[in-house]
Coordinates of C-alpha atoms in Angstrom, one line a residue:
M13 CA -41.7 0.8 -38.0
R14 CA -38.2 -0.3 -39.0
E15 CA -36.7 1.5 -35.9
K16 CA -39.2 -0.3 -33.6
H17 CA -38.3 -3.6 -35.2
R18 CA -34.6 -2.9 -34.8
I19 CA -35.1 -2.1 -31.1
R20 CA -37.0 -5.4 -30.6
N21 CA -34.2 -7.3 -32.2
R22 CA -31.6 -5.6 -30.0
V23 CA -33.4 -6.4 -26.8
K24 CA -33.9 -10.0 -27.9
I25 CA -30.2 -10.5 -28.5
R26 CA -29.2 -8.9 -25.2
Q27 CA -31.7 -11.1 -23.4
Q28 CA -30.2 -14.2 -24.9
L29 CA -26.7 -13.2 -23.9
Y30 CA -27.8 -12.3 -20.3
L31 CA -29.6 -15.7 -20.0
V32 CA -26.4 -17.5 -21.2
Y33 CA -24.4 -15.5 -18.6
F34 CA -26.9 -16.4 -15.8
L35 CA -27.0 -20.1 -16.6
A36 CA -23.3 -20.6 -17.5
V37 CA -21.6 -18.2 -15.1
F38 CA -23.6 -16.6 -12.4
L39 CA -25.5 -19.7 -11.1
P40 CA -22.5 -22.1 -11.1
I41 CA -20.2 -19.6 -9.5
L42 CA -22.8 -18.8 -6.9
I43 CA -23.4 -22.4 -6.0
I44 CA -19.7 -23.3 -5.9
G45 CA -18.9 -20.1 -4.0
V46 CA -21.5 -20.8 -1.2
F47 CA -20.1 -24.3 -0.9
L48 CA -16.5 -23.1 -0.7
L49 CA -17.3 -20.3 1.8
S50 CA -19.2 -22.8 4.0
N51 CA -16.4 -25.4 3.8
T52 CA -13.7 -22.7 4.3
Y53 CA -15.4 -21.4 7.4
S54 CA -15.7 -24.9 8.8
L55 CA -12.0 -25.7 8.1
L56 CA -10.8 -22.5 9.5
G57 CA -12.9 -22.9 12.6
S58 CA -11.5 -26.5 13.1
Y59 CA -8.0 -25.3 12.5
H60 CA -8.2 -22.5 15.1
R61 CA -9.9 -24.9 17.6
D62 CA -7.1 -27.4 17.2
L63 CA -4.5 -24.8 17.7
L64 CA -6.4 -23.6 20.8
K65 CA -6.6 -27.1 22.2
S66 CA -2.9 -27.7 21.5
D67 CA -2.0 -24.5 23.4
N68 CA -4.3 -25.6 26.3
L69 CA -2.5 -28.9 26.4
R70 CA 0.8 -27.2 26.3
V71 CA -0.1 -25.1 29.3
K72 CA -1.4 -28.2 31.1
T73 CA 1.8 -30.1 30.4
I74 CA 4.1 -27.3 31.6
L75 CA 2.0 -26.7 34.7
F76 CA 2.0 -30.4 35.6
E77 CA 5.7 -30.5 35.2
I78 CA 6.3 -27.5 37.4
T79 CA 3.9 -28.6 40.2
T80 CA 5.3 -32.1 40.2
Q81 CA 8.8 -30.6 40.8
I82 CA 7.3 -28.4 43.6
Y83 CA 5.7 -31.5 45.1
N84 CA 9.0 -33.4 45.0
L85 CA 10.7 -30.5 46.7
S86 CA 8.0 -30.4 49.4
E87 CA 8.6 -34.1 50.1
E88 CA 12.3 -33.4 50.7
L89 CA 11.5 -30.5 53.0
A90 CA 8.6 -32.0 54.9
F91 CA 10.6 -35.0 56.0
D92 CA 13.9 -33.3 56.6
E93 CA 15.0 -34.3 60.1
E94 CA 16.7 -31.1 60.9
I95 CA 13.7 -29.0 59.9
V96 CA 11.4 -31.3 61.9
E97 CA 13.7 -31.1 64.9
F98 CA 13.9 -27.3 64.6
V99 CA 10.2 -26.7 64.7
S100 CA 9.6 -29.4 67.3
T101 CA 11.9 -27.9 69.9
H102 CA 9.8 -27.0 73.0
H103 CA 11.8 -24.2 74.4
Y104 CA 14.1 -21.3 73.1
V105 CA 15.4 -18.9 75.7
W106 CA 17.2 -16.3 73.5
D107 CA 16.9 -15.1 70.0
Y108 CA 20.5 -16.3 69.2
E109 CA 19.4 -19.8 70.1
V110 CA 16.7 -19.6 67.4
E111 CA 19.2 -18.2 65.0
R112 CA 21.7 -21.0 65.8
A113 CA 19.1 -23.7 65.4
A114 CA 17.8 -22.3 62.1
K115 CA 21.3 -22.4 60.6
V116 CA 21.2 -26.2 60.9
K117 CA 19.0 -26.2 57.8
S118 CA 18.8 -23.1 55.6
I119 CA 16.0 -22.9 53.0
D120 CA 17.8 -20.1 51.1
S121 CA 19.6 -22.6 48.9
Y122 CA 16.3 -24.1 47.8
E123 CA 14.8 -20.7 46.8
K124 CA 17.9 -19.9 44.8
N125 CA 18.3 -23.3 43.1
Y126 CA 14.6 -23.5 42.1
A127 CA 13.6 -20.7 39.7
E128 CA 10.0 -21.8 39.9
V129 CA 9.9 -21.1 43.6
D130 CA 9.0 -17.6 44.8
A131 CA 9.1 -18.3 48.5
I132 CA 9.3 -21.2 51.0
E133 CA 7.6 -20.6 54.3
V134 CA 7.2 -22.8 57.4
Y135 CA 4.5 -22.0 60.0
T136 CA 4.2 -23.7 63.5
D137 CA 1.9 -23.1 66.4
N138 CA 4.7 -23.8 68.9
P139 CA 4.4 -20.9 71.4
A140 CA 8.1 -21.1 72.2
F141 CA 9.0 -20.4 68.5
M142 CA 10.0 -16.9 67.3
D143 CA 10.0 -15.7 63.6
Y144 CA 13.3 -16.1 61.8
K145 CA 13.8 -16.0 58.0
Q146 CA 11.4 -18.5 56.4
F147 CA 10.1 -19.8 59.8
Y148 CA 7.1 -18.1 61.3
Y149 CA 5.0 -18.5 64.4
A150 CA 1.4 -19.1 63.7
D151 CA -0.6 -17.0 66.1
K152 CA -4.2 -17.6 67.0
K153 CA -5.5 -15.5 64.0
L154 CA -3.4 -17.4 61.6
Q155 CA -4.4 -20.8 63.1
E156 CA -8.0 -19.9 62.4
C157 CA -7.3 -19.5 58.7
D158 CA -9.0 -22.1 56.4
W159 CA -5.8 -23.1 54.7
F160 CA -3.9 -23.7 58.1
R161 CA -6.8 -25.7 59.6
Q162 CA -7.1 -27.7 56.4
A163 CA -3.4 -28.5 56.4
V164 CA -3.4 -29.5 60.0
N165 CA -6.5 -31.8 59.6
Q166 CA -5.4 -33.7 56.6
T167 CA -2.2 -35.5 55.6
S168 CA -2.4 -35.0 51.8
V169 CA -1.0 -32.1 49.9
F170 CA -3.4 -29.5 48.5
W171 CA -3.0 -26.4 46.3
M172 CA -4.6 -23.0 46.6
P173 CA -3.9 -19.4 45.5
M174 CA -2.7 -16.8 47.9
S175 CA -2.6 -13.0 47.5
S176 CA -0.2 -10.6 49.1
V177 CA 0.2 -6.8 49.0
D178 CA 3.6 -5.1 48.7
K179 CA 4.6 -1.8 50.3
Y180 CA 3.3 0.1 47.3
G181 CA -0.2 -1.4 47.6
N182 CA 0.1 -3.7 44.6
E183 CA -1.6 -7.1 44.9
Y184 CA 0.3 -10.2 43.9
W185 CA -1.0 -13.8 43.5
N186 CA 0.8 -17.0 43.9
L187 CA -0.2 -20.6 43.5
C188 CA 0.9 -22.3 46.7
L189 CA 1.5 -25.9 47.7
I190 CA 0.4 -26.5 51.3
R191 CA 1.1 -29.5 53.4
K192 CA 1.5 -30.6 57.0
I193 CA 5.0 -31.4 58.3
P194 CA 4.7 -34.5 60.5
L195 CA 6.0 -33.8 64.0
I196 CA 5.9 -37.3 65.6
Q197 CA 7.4 -36.4 69.0
S198 CA 5.6 -33.1 69.4
K199 CA 2.1 -32.0 70.2
H200 CA 2.4 -28.9 68.1
N201 CA 1.7 -28.6 64.3
A202 CA 3.9 -27.3 61.4
V203 CA 2.7 -26.3 57.9
L204 CA 4.9 -26.0 54.8
V205 CA 3.9 -23.4 52.2
I206 CA 5.8 -23.3 48.8
K207 CA 4.8 -20.3 46.7
L208 CA 5.1 -20.8 42.9
S209 CA 6.7 -17.8 41.1
D210 CA 4.2 -15.9 39.0
N211 CA 7.0 -14.5 36.8
Y212 CA 8.3 -17.9 36.2
L213 CA 4.8 -19.1 35.2
R214 CA 4.5 -16.1 32.9
T215 CA 7.8 -17.0 31.2
R216 CA 6.9 -20.6 30.7
I217 CA 3.2 -20.4 29.9
G218 CA 2.8 -16.9 28.5
S219 CA 1.7 -16.7 24.8
M220 CA 1.5 -13.8 22.5
E221 CA -1.5 -15.2 20.6
Y222 CA -3.6 -16.8 23.3
E223 CA -4.8 -15.7 26.7
S224 CA -4.7 -18.2 29.6
M225 CA -6.7 -18.1 32.8
I226 CA -5.8 -20.6 35.5
S227 CA -7.6 -21.3 38.8
V228 CA -7.6 -24.0 41.5
D229 CA -10.8 -25.7 42.7
Q230 CA -13.4 -23.0 43.3
S231 CA -10.8 -20.3 44.0
P232 CA -10.5 -17.3 41.8
I233 CA -8.0 -16.9 39.0
F234 CA -4.4 -16.9 40.2
F235 CA -2.7 -16.6 36.8
S236 CA -3.7 -14.8 33.7
S237 CA -2.1 -13.3 30.6
D238 CA -4.0 -10.2 31.5
R239 CA -3.1 -9.1 35.1
S240 CA -6.5 -7.4 35.5
S241 CA -8.1 -10.8 35.7
Y242 CA -6.3 -11.9 38.9
G243 CA -8.7 -12.6 41.7
K244 CA -11.7 -12.8 39.4
P245 CA -13.8 -16.0 38.7
Q246 CA -13.3 -18.0 35.6
V247 CA -15.2 -16.6 32.5
V248 CA -16.5 -20.1 31.8
P249 CA -19.1 -21.5 34.3
I250 CA -17.6 -24.7 35.7
N251 CA -19.4 -27.7 37.1
Y252 CA -17.1 -28.4 40.0
G253 CA -19.0 -31.7 40.7
E254 CA -17.5 -33.4 37.7
N255 CA -14.3 -35.2 38.2
Y256 CA -12.9 -34.0 34.9
Y257 CA -14.7 -31.0 33.5
Q258 CA -14.0 -29.9 30.0
Y259 CA -15.5 -27.2 27.8
A260 CA -14.9 -26.1 24.2
G261 CA -17.0 -23.5 22.5
N262 CA -17.5 -19.8 21.8
M263 CA -18.2 -17.0 24.2
E264 CA -18.5 -13.3 24.0
I265 CA -15.7 -11.8 26.2
N266 CA -15.2 -8.1 26.6
G267 CA -17.5 -7.4 23.7
K268 CA -15.7 -9.8 21.3
M269 CA -16.7 -13.3 20.2
S270 CA -13.8 -15.6 21.3
M271 CA -13.0 -19.3 21.1
V272 CA -12.6 -20.9 24.5
E273 CA -11.0 -24.2 25.6
L274 CA -11.2 -25.2 29.3
S275 CA -9.8 -28.4 30.7
T276 CA -9.1 -29.9 34.2
L277 CA -5.7 -30.9 35.5
H278 CA -5.5 -33.3 38.5
M279 CA -2.5 -32.3 40.6
Y280 CA 0.1 -34.9 41.3
Q281 CA -0.5 -36.7 44.7
S282 CA -3.2 -34.2 45.5
D283 CA -7.0 -33.9 45.4
S284 CA -6.7 -30.3 44.1
K285 CA -7.9 -29.7 40.6
V286 CA -6.6 -26.9 38.3
Y287 CA -8.9 -25.5 35.7
I288 CA -7.0 -24.1 32.6
C289 CA -9.0 -21.8 30.3
T290 CA -7.4 -20.8 27.0
I291 CA -8.9 -18.0 25.0
N292 CA -8.4 -16.8 21.4
D293 CA -10.1 -13.5 20.8
Q294 CA -8.5 -13.0 17.3
A295 CA -9.7 -16.3 15.7
Y296 CA -13.1 -15.0 14.4
E297 CA -11.5 -11.8 13.2
N298 CA -9.0 -13.8 11.2
I299 CA -11.7 -16.1 9.9
Q300 CA -13.9 -13.2 8.9
S301 CA -11.0 -11.5 7.2
I302 CA -10.3 -14.6 5.1
I303 CA -14.0 -15.2 4.4
Y304 CA -14.4 -11.6 3.3
T305 CA -11.4 -12.0 1.0
C306 CA -12.9 -15.1 -0.5
L307 CA -16.3 -13.4 -0.8
A308 CA -14.7 -10.5 -2.6
I309 CA -13.0 -12.9 -5.0
I310 CA -16.3 -14.6 -5.7
L311 CA -18.0 -11.3 -6.3
V312 CA -15.3 -10.3 -8.7
A313 CA -15.7 -13.7 -10.5
I314 CA -19.4 -13.0 -10.8
C315 CA -19.3 -9.3 -11.6
L316 CA -16.4 -9.2 -14.0
P317 CA -18.0 -11.6 -16.5
G318 CA -21.3 -9.8 -16.1
I319 CA -19.7 -6.5 -17.0
L320 CA -17.9 -8.1 -19.9
I321 CA -21.2 -9.6 -21.1
H322 CA -22.9 -6.3 -20.7
F323 CA -20.4 -4.4 -22.8
F324 CA -20.2 -7.3 -25.3
A325 CA -23.9 -7.3 -25.8
G326 CA -23.9 -3.6 -26.5
Y327 CA -20.9 -4.0 -28.8
F328 CA -22.4 -6.9 -30.7
T329 CA -25.9 -5.3 -31.2
N330 CA -24.3 -2.1 -32.3
R331 CA -22.3 -3.9 -35.0
I332 CA -25.4 -5.6 -36.3
L333 CA -27.2 -2.3 -36.4
S334 CA -24.2 -0.7 -38.2
L335 CA -24.3 -3.4 -40.8
R336 CA -28.0 -3.0 -41.4
H337 CA -27.6 0.8 -41.6
A338 CA -24.8 0.5 -44.2
M339 CA -26.9 -1.9 -46.3
H340 CA -29.8 0.5 -46.1
Q341 CA -27.5 3.3 -47.4
V342 CA -26.3 1.2 -50.4
S343 CA -29.9 0.2 -51.2
N344 CA -30.6 4.0 -51.5
E345 CA -27.5 4.5 -53.7
D346 CA -25.6 6.2 -50.9
Y347 CA -22.1 4.7 -51.2
E348 CA -20.4 6.7 -48.5
I349 CA -20.6 4.0 -45.9
V350 CA -18.5 4.1 -42.7
N351 CA -16.7 0.9 -41.7
S352 CA -17.7 0.8 -38.0
V353 CA -17.9 -3.0 -37.9
K354 CA -14.5 -4.3 -36.7
G355 CA -13.3 -7.8 -36.0
N356 CA -12.7 -11.1 -37.8
D357 CA -16.0 -12.8 -37.5
E358 CA -19.0 -13.4 -39.9
V359 CA -20.4 -9.9 -39.2
S360 CA -17.2 -8.2 -40.3
E361 CA -16.9 -10.5 -43.3
A362 CA -20.4 -9.5 -44.4
F363 CA -19.5 -5.9 -44.1
S364 CA -16.3 -6.5 -46.1
D365 CA -18.3 -7.9 -48.9
L366 CA -20.5 -4.9 -48.8
E367 CA -17.5 -2.6 -49.0
I368 CA -16.2 -4.5 -52.1
M369 CA -19.5 -3.8 -53.8
V370 CA -19.0 -0.1 -53.6
A371 CA -15.2 -0.1 -54.0
N372 CA -15.2 0.0 -57.8
I373 CA -17.6 2.9 -57.8
K374 CA -15.4 4.9 -55.4
K375 CA -12.1 3.9 -57.1
K376 CA -12.1 6.8 -59.6
D377 CA -12.6 9.4 -56.9
A378 CA -9.8 7.8 -54.9
D379 CA -7.4 7.8 -57.8
M380 CA -8.1 11.5 -58.4
Y381 CA -7.5 12.3 -54.7
E382 CA -4.2 10.4 -54.7
A383 CA -3.0 12.2 -57.8
H384 CA -3.8 15.5 -56.1
L385 CA -1.8 14.4 -53.0
N386 CA 1.1 13.4 -55.3
E387 CA 1.1 16.8 -56.9
K388 CA 1.2 18.6 -53.6
E389 CA 4.0 16.3 -52.4
L390 CA 6.0 17.1 -55.5
E391 CA 5.6 20.8 -54.9
N392 CA 6.8 20.4 -51.3
Q393 CA 9.9 18.6 -52.5
Q394 CA 10.7 21.2 -55.0
Q395 CA 10.4 23.9 -52.3
I396 CA 12.8 22.0 -50.0
M397 CA 15.3 21.5 -52.8
K398 CA 15.2 25.3 -53.6
F399 CA 15.8 26.0 -49.9
K400 CA 18.8 23.6 -49.7
M401 CA 20.3 25.1 -52.9
L402 CA 20.1 28.6 -51.4
S403 CA 21.5 27.4 -48.1
S404 CA 24.4 25.6 -49.8
Q405 CA 25.4 28.8 -51.5
I406 CA 26.6 30.3 -48.1
N407 CA 30.2 29.3 -47.8
P408 CA 31.7 29.4 -44.3
H409 CA 35.0 30.5 -45.8
F410 CA 33.3 33.6 -47.2
L411 CA 32.3 34.5 -43.6
Y412 CA 35.8 34.0 -42.3
N413 CA 37.3 36.0 -45.2
T414 CA 34.8 38.8 -44.7
L415 CA 35.5 39.0 -41.0
E416 CA 39.2 39.0 -41.6
T417 CA 38.8 41.9 -44.1
I418 CA 36.9 43.9 -41.5
R419 CA 39.5 43.1 -38.8
M420 CA 42.4 44.3 -41.0
K421 CA 40.5 47.5 -41.8
A422 CA 39.9 48.1 -38.1
F423 CA 43.6 47.3 -37.3
K424 CA 44.8 49.7 -40.0
A425 CA 42.4 52.3 -38.6
G426 CA 44.1 51.9 -35.3
D427 CA 41.1 50.4 -33.5
R428 CA 42.8 47.4 -32.0
E429 CA 40.0 46.6 -29.6
V430 CA 37.5 46.2 -32.5
A431 CA 40.1 44.1 -34.4
T432 CA 40.6 41.8 -31.4
A433 CA 36.8 41.4 -31.0
I434 CA 36.4 40.5 -34.7
K435 CA 39.3 38.0 -34.4
L436 CA 37.7 36.3 -31.4
L437 CA 34.3 36.3 -33.0
G438 CA 35.7 34.6 -36.2
K439 CA 37.6 32.1 -34.1
S440 CA 34.4 31.3 -32.1
M441 CA 32.3 31.0 -35.3
R442 CA 34.9 28.7 -36.9
Y443 CA 34.7 26.3 -33.9
V444 CA 30.9 26.3 -33.9
L445 CA 30.6 25.7 -37.7
E446 CA 33.3 23.0 -37.7
N447 CA 31.6 21.1 -34.9
T448 CA 28.0 21.4 -36.2
G449 CA 27.0 17.9 -36.9
T450 CA 30.0 16.2 -35.2
T451 CA 29.6 14.0 -32.1
V452 CA 32.9 14.6 -30.3
T453 CA 35.9 16.9 -29.9
T454 CA 38.9 17.0 -27.7
L455 CA 38.6 18.6 -24.3
S456 CA 41.5 20.9 -25.1
R457 CA 39.6 22.4 -28.1
E458 CA 36.4 22.8 -26.0
I459 CA 38.4 24.6 -23.3
E460 CA 40.0 26.8 -26.0
H461 CA 36.5 27.7 -27.3
V462 CA 35.4 28.6 -23.8
E463 CA 38.4 30.8 -23.3
T464 CA 37.6 32.6 -26.6
Y465 CA 34.0 33.1 -25.4
L466 CA 35.3 34.5 -22.0
A467 CA 37.6 36.9 -23.9
I468 CA 34.7 38.2 -25.9
Q469 CA 32.6 38.7 -22.7
K470 CA 35.6 40.5 -21.1
L471 CA 35.4 43.1 -23.9
R472 CA 31.8 43.6 -23.0
F473 CA 32.1 43.4 -19.2
V474 CA 35.5 44.9 -18.4
D475 CA 35.4 44.9 -14.6
K476 CA 32.4 42.7 -14.0
F477 CA 34.2 39.4 -13.5
E478 CA 37.4 37.4 -13.7
S479 CA 37.7 33.8 -14.8
R480 CA 40.2 31.0 -14.2
F481 CA 40.6 27.3 -15.0
Q482 CA 41.6 24.7 -12.5
I483 CA 42.7 21.6 -14.4
G484 CA 43.8 18.5 -12.4
E485 CA 47.3 17.2 -13.1
S486 CA 45.9 13.8 -14.1
V487 CA 43.6 15.3 -16.8
D488 CA 45.2 15.1 -20.3
T489 CA 42.9 17.4 -22.2
D490 CA 44.3 16.3 -25.6
K491 CA 43.4 12.6 -25.0
I492 CA 39.9 13.1 -23.6
Y493 CA 37.0 13.4 -26.0
I494 CA 33.9 15.3 -25.1
L495 CA 30.6 16.4 -26.7
P496 CA 31.2 19.7 -28.5
L497 CA 29.5 22.9 -27.3
V498 CA 28.5 21.7 -23.8
L499 CA 30.6 24.1 -21.7
Q500 CA 30.1 27.4 -23.4
P501 CA 26.3 27.6 -22.6
I502 CA 26.9 26.8 -18.9
V503 CA 29.6 29.5 -18.7
E504 CA 27.2 31.9 -20.5
N505 CA 24.5 31.1 -17.9
A506 CA 27.0 31.8 -15.1
I507 CA 27.7 35.3 -16.5
L508 CA 24.2 36.3 -17.5
H509 CA 22.3 34.8 -14.6
G510 CA 24.7 33.9 -11.9
L511 CA 26.5 37.3 -11.9
E512 CA 23.5 39.3 -13.0
E513 CA 23.4 41.4 -9.9
K514 CA 27.1 42.0 -9.7
E515 CA 28.7 45.1 -11.1
K516 CA 32.2 44.0 -10.3
D517 CA 34.4 41.5 -8.4
G518 CA 32.5 38.6 -10.0
E519 CA 34.4 35.3 -10.4
I520 CA 33.9 32.4 -12.7
V521 CA 35.9 29.2 -11.8
I522 CA 36.0 26.2 -14.2
S523 CA 37.3 23.1 -12.4
I524 CA 38.2 20.0 -14.4
Y525 CA 39.2 16.8 -12.4
R526 CA 38.9 13.1 -12.2
S527 CA 36.8 11.4 -9.4
Q528 CA 36.8 7.8 -8.2
Q529 CA 33.4 6.4 -7.3
K530 CA 32.6 3.7 -4.8
D531 CA 31.8 1.2 -7.6
A532 CA 35.4 1.7 -8.9
E533 CA 34.1 3.7 -11.9
E534 CA 36.1 6.9 -12.6
L535 CA 34.4 10.0 -13.7
L536 CA 35.4 13.2 -15.4
C537 CA 34.0 16.1 -13.4
I538 CA 33.6 19.7 -14.7
D539 CA 32.3 22.3 -12.2
V540 CA 31.4 25.8 -13.4
S541 CA 31.1 28.0 -10.2
D542 CA 30.2 31.6 -9.7
N543 CA 30.2 33.9 -6.7
G544 CA 26.9 35.4 -7.5
Y545 CA 23.8 35.9 -5.3
G546 CA 22.6 32.2 -5.8
M547 CA 19.1 30.9 -5.7
D548 CA 16.6 30.0 -3.0
A549 CA 15.4 26.5 -2.5
E550 CA 12.2 26.9 -4.5
T551 CA 13.9 28.4 -7.5
L552 CA 16.7 25.8 -7.4
E553 CA 14.1 23.0 -7.3
T554 CA 12.2 24.5 -10.3
L555 CA 15.4 24.8 -12.3
R556 CA 16.4 21.2 -11.5
Q557 CA 13.0 20.0 -12.7
S558 CA 13.2 22.0 -15.9
I559 CA 16.5 20.5 -16.9
E560 CA 15.1 17.0 -16.4
Q561 CA 11.7 17.5 -18.0
H562 CA 11.6 20.7 -20.1
D563 CA 8.5 22.8 -20.3
L564 CA 8.0 23.9 -23.9
E565 CA 6.3 27.1 -22.7
R566 CA 9.4 28.2 -20.8
S567 CA 12.3 29.6 -22.8
R568 CA 14.7 29.8 -19.8
S569 CA 17.0 26.9 -19.0
I570 CA 16.4 25.3 -22.5
G571 CA 20.2 25.3 -23.0
L572 CA 20.8 23.4 -19.8
Y573 CA 18.0 21.0 -20.7
N574 CA 19.5 20.3 -24.1
I575 CA 23.0 19.7 -22.7
N576 CA 21.6 17.4 -20.0
Q577 CA 19.7 15.3 -22.6
R578 CA 22.8 15.1 -24.9
I579 CA 24.9 13.7 -22.0
K580 CA 22.3 11.2 -21.0
L581 CA 21.7 10.0 -24.6
S582 CA 25.4 9.7 -25.3
Y583 CA 26.7 8.2 -22.0
G584 CA 23.7 6.9 -20.0
M585 CA 20.9 8.1 -17.8
E586 CA 23.0 8.1 -14.6
Y587 CA 25.2 11.0 -16.0
G588 CA 24.3 14.6 -16.7
I589 CA 24.0 17.9 -14.9
E590 CA 23.8 18.6 -11.2
I591 CA 23.1 22.1 -9.8
I592 CA 24.1 23.3 -6.3
S593 CA 23.1 26.8 -5.1
A594 CA 22.2 28.7 -2.0
Q595 CA 21.4 32.4 -1.4
G596 CA 24.5 34.4 -0.8
K597 CA 26.8 31.5 -1.7
G598 CA 26.7 31.4 -5.5
T599 CA 25.9 28.6 -7.9
T600 CA 27.8 25.5 -9.1
V601 CA 26.8 23.6 -12.2
S602 CA 28.5 20.2 -12.3
L603 CA 28.8 17.9 -15.3
R604 CA 29.6 14.2 -14.8
F605 CA 31.0 12.0 -17.6
P606 CA 32.2 8.4 -17.7
L607 CA 36.0 8.8 -18.1
E608 CA 36.5 5.3 -19.6
K609 CA 34.2 6.1 -22.6
M610 CA 35.8 9.5 -23.1
L611 CA 39.2 7.9 -23.4
E612 CA 38.2 5.4 -26.1
N613 CA 39.3 5.8 -29.7
V614 CA 36.5 7.8 -31.2
S615 CA 38.0 8.6 -34.6
S616 CA 35.2 6.7 -36.2
K617 CA 32.6 8.9 -34.6
R618 CA 34.0 12.1 -36.0

């Protein structure tokens, strides 16, 4: 019955917390989120429409400027007296007479001086006329063309697109100004055609963000950001009966919902109307991206508090149940309660009061347990002191004297090789014992220790290897201080591992020199090289990783790892060991130290 009552209380508390979350968090955020999403969508739509309208106006302004310049050029050409006289001449006998007459007024200069002009052409139905440069005879077939008849029958300028095909079969479109050249003293007709350069329009009008489609009157598209749209009708149905037709809305183009802005441009001194359609097919994708981001933020704002409330409800009810369980234990004289109620609120304070009630009862057991721990600690301290006393009884001088006695006996017995080996061993042990616990030593003493070690190894491996030191002239080994016992383990690795497969002709080279860095810092460099078999790339990478982050389960390379860590801890993380090796080319272990720190007065560190 108590367990059922406990469950009912837990459900009731959780229901209250969930109700508070729904009323205080979920519902307000949901309402505000819906409002913000709707408002954001509206603002973004207006923003993109305004940009689209501005770009449409930009195209319209540029196009009006260009066409007005073309019109002014046509005024100059249509009423040029020399051109009128040239096309009005009734009779040319020879081709050279046409050529001589055409030189009176060359149109080449206009085509060169006006970047917006692709070509200037003059057509005449004068049968005595022959084609020359920009002047063409309009034969009967050409005279029957709609644009030629329209130009002959009206005095005003009009615009229309024209297509042409080059020798490769590519179709080109040009917006053309067409007008009649008045020939007062001739019964023949002449028509001026000025073709607007498509590349020039693309340079002036083209946009990376918006697509433009431009057409004249009911003609197909003569300019588009997408060349595949040339010669096709406008994507927006146009009411050509309206004097100024305009459309702004959304359309599905090529399977994508796009924003469309279409406006009408009345050409200067002409009845022709240009329809400029500007399309943005990325607007709704951008809007959706922003809306989805806002929606994700709103969902996080709703879900995160809900998750927190869920875990808090479980945490809070569990604390209440823990408190009731502890009180039930105490009421049954079970004082081994577990403090599972953490925090600084009223629930934790109630549990603290409960703990105080049983603290006095448990105090005696706690005191006895503490006394037992103290006794064990005292025994441990006594064992440590005994060990130190035994260790302190070993006098290093006793070892030196003993080795010296053995050496003298070997010397008297005539075994000079054993005597030399014992002498070298004693010298090496003295250096190790003297530098145990010290932080620095001179580079000269470290080199001397390595030389002693190499001499010992030569006794063991007589013909296996030779060794030599290469010390730079600028390196004063007596004034440079280095960490003790860093070179000998590296030399040992070179002999045992680098020259492992060599029976003879091995070589160990120890190079010590100064190196200037790009940042003006000067380094002390020590390279230990061998001419052994070397390592493959995989083995080298494994070794490099082991000296940076040592694996406790691997015993190999622990010496290199320790030396690398000592250098980094003493001088900085940018210094340490570098290993270069290749199969058949040996191995080089390089140590890098900051020379400035090694030249400092370190007497206080000894």
